[in-house]
Coordinates of C-alpha atoms in Angstrom, one line a residue:
M1 CA 17.3 94.0 6.1
N2 CA 14.9 91.6 4.6
N3 CA 12.1 90.3 6.8
T4 CA 9.8 87.3 6.3
L5 CA 6.2 87.6 7.5
F6 CA 4.2 84.4 7.9
I7 CA 0.5 85.1 7.7
I8 CA -1.3 82.0 9.2
R9 CA -5.0 81.7 8.7
G10 CA -7.5 79.1 9.7
L11 CA -10.4 78.0 11.9
P12 CA -10.2 78.4 15.6
G13 CA -8.4 75.5 17.2
A14 CA -6.7 74.5 14.0
G15 CA -3.2 75.0 15.4
K16 CA -2.3 78.4 13.9
S17 CA -0.5 79.6 17.0
T18 CA 1.4 76.4 17.5
L19 CA 2.6 76.6 13.9
A20 CA 3.6 80.2 14.3
Q21 CA 5.7 79.3 17.4
T22 CA 7.6 76.7 15.4
L23 CA 8.4 79.1 12.5
V24 CA 9.9 82.1 14.3
P25 CA 12.0 83.0 17.3
A26 CA 10.2 83.3 20.7
G27 CA 8.3 86.6 21.0
R28 CA 8.0 87.1 17.3
D29 CA 4.7 85.1 17.0
L30 CA 1.6 87.1 17.4
A31 CA -2.2 86.7 17.5
A32 CA -4.9 89.1 18.2
D33 CA -6.0 86.7 21.0
D34 CA -2.7 87.5 22.8
Y35 CA -4.3 90.8 23.8
M36 CA -7.0 89.0 25.8
H37 CA -4.4 87.6 28.2
Q38 CA -3.7 89.6 31.3
D39 CA -0.7 91.8 30.8
L40 CA -0.2 90.3 27.3
D41 CA 1.3 87.3 29.1
R42 CA 0.2 84.0 27.5
S43 CA 0.9 82.2 30.8
K44 CA -1.9 84.2 32.4
P45 CA -5.6 83.5 32.0
Y46 CA -7.3 84.3 28.6
V47 CA -10.5 86.3 29.1
F48 CA -12.4 87.1 26.0
E49 CA -14.0 90.5 26.0
G50 CA -16.0 91.4 22.9
A51 CA -15.5 95.1 23.5
K52 CA -11.8 94.6 23.1
V53 CA -11.9 92.8 19.7
R54 CA -11.1 95.9 17.7
A55 CA -8.3 96.9 20.1
S56 CA -6.9 93.4 20.0
H57 CA -6.6 93.5 16.2
D58 CA -5.2 97.1 16.2
W59 CA -2.6 95.9 18.8
C60 CA -1.7 92.9 16.7
E61 CA -1.2 94.9 13.6
S62 CA 0.9 97.6 15.2
T63 CA 3.0 95.1 17.1
T64 CA 3.6 93.2 13.9
K65 CA 4.6 96.4 12.1
A66 CA 7.0 97.3 14.9
L67 CA 8.7 93.9 14.8
M68 CA 8.9 94.0 11.0
S69 CA 10.8 97.3 11.2
D70 CA 13.0 96.7 14.3
G71 CA 16.1 96.2 12.1
T72 CA 16.8 92.6 13.2
G73 CA 15.7 91.0 10.0
L74 CA 14.2 88.2 12.0
P75 CA 11.0 86.6 10.8
V76 CA 7.5 87.4 12.3
A77 CA 4.4 85.2 12.3
V78 CA 0.9 86.4 12.8
A79 CA -1.8 83.8 13.4
N80 CA -5.4 84.9 13.2
T81 CA -8.5 83.4 11.6
F82 CA -8.3 85.9 8.7
T83 CA -11.6 84.6 7.2
R84 CA -11.8 87.4 4.7
R85 CA -9.1 89.0 2.6
W86 CA -9.6 92.5 3.9
E87 CA -8.7 91.2 7.4
F88 CA -5.1 90.4 6.4
E89 CA -4.5 93.0 3.7
A90 CA -2.6 95.3 6.0
Y91 CA -0.3 92.5 6.9
V92 CA 0.3 91.8 3.2
G93 CA 1.2 95.5 2.8
M94 CA 3.8 95.2 5.6
A95 CA 5.4 92.2 3.9

């Protein structure tokens, strides 16, 4: 099955996550910031912890990969600042 991966980049507060939510079915929009919500639940408080930044990006990357290979063919959107090309190259590779 073919998948579409939307890689959305931009400044904090620019609306990346909102755009991602409009492009794909619920639950298929991801951001590294999601990891900072208690139990990965966006309705729960967001608590930034600098020590978790690497883990949050690892989680986002692995979850994106899992969704891209789940066999549904449904699109996925990942919304992070991605200020440098190397930050999103793994996602380009998935696509």
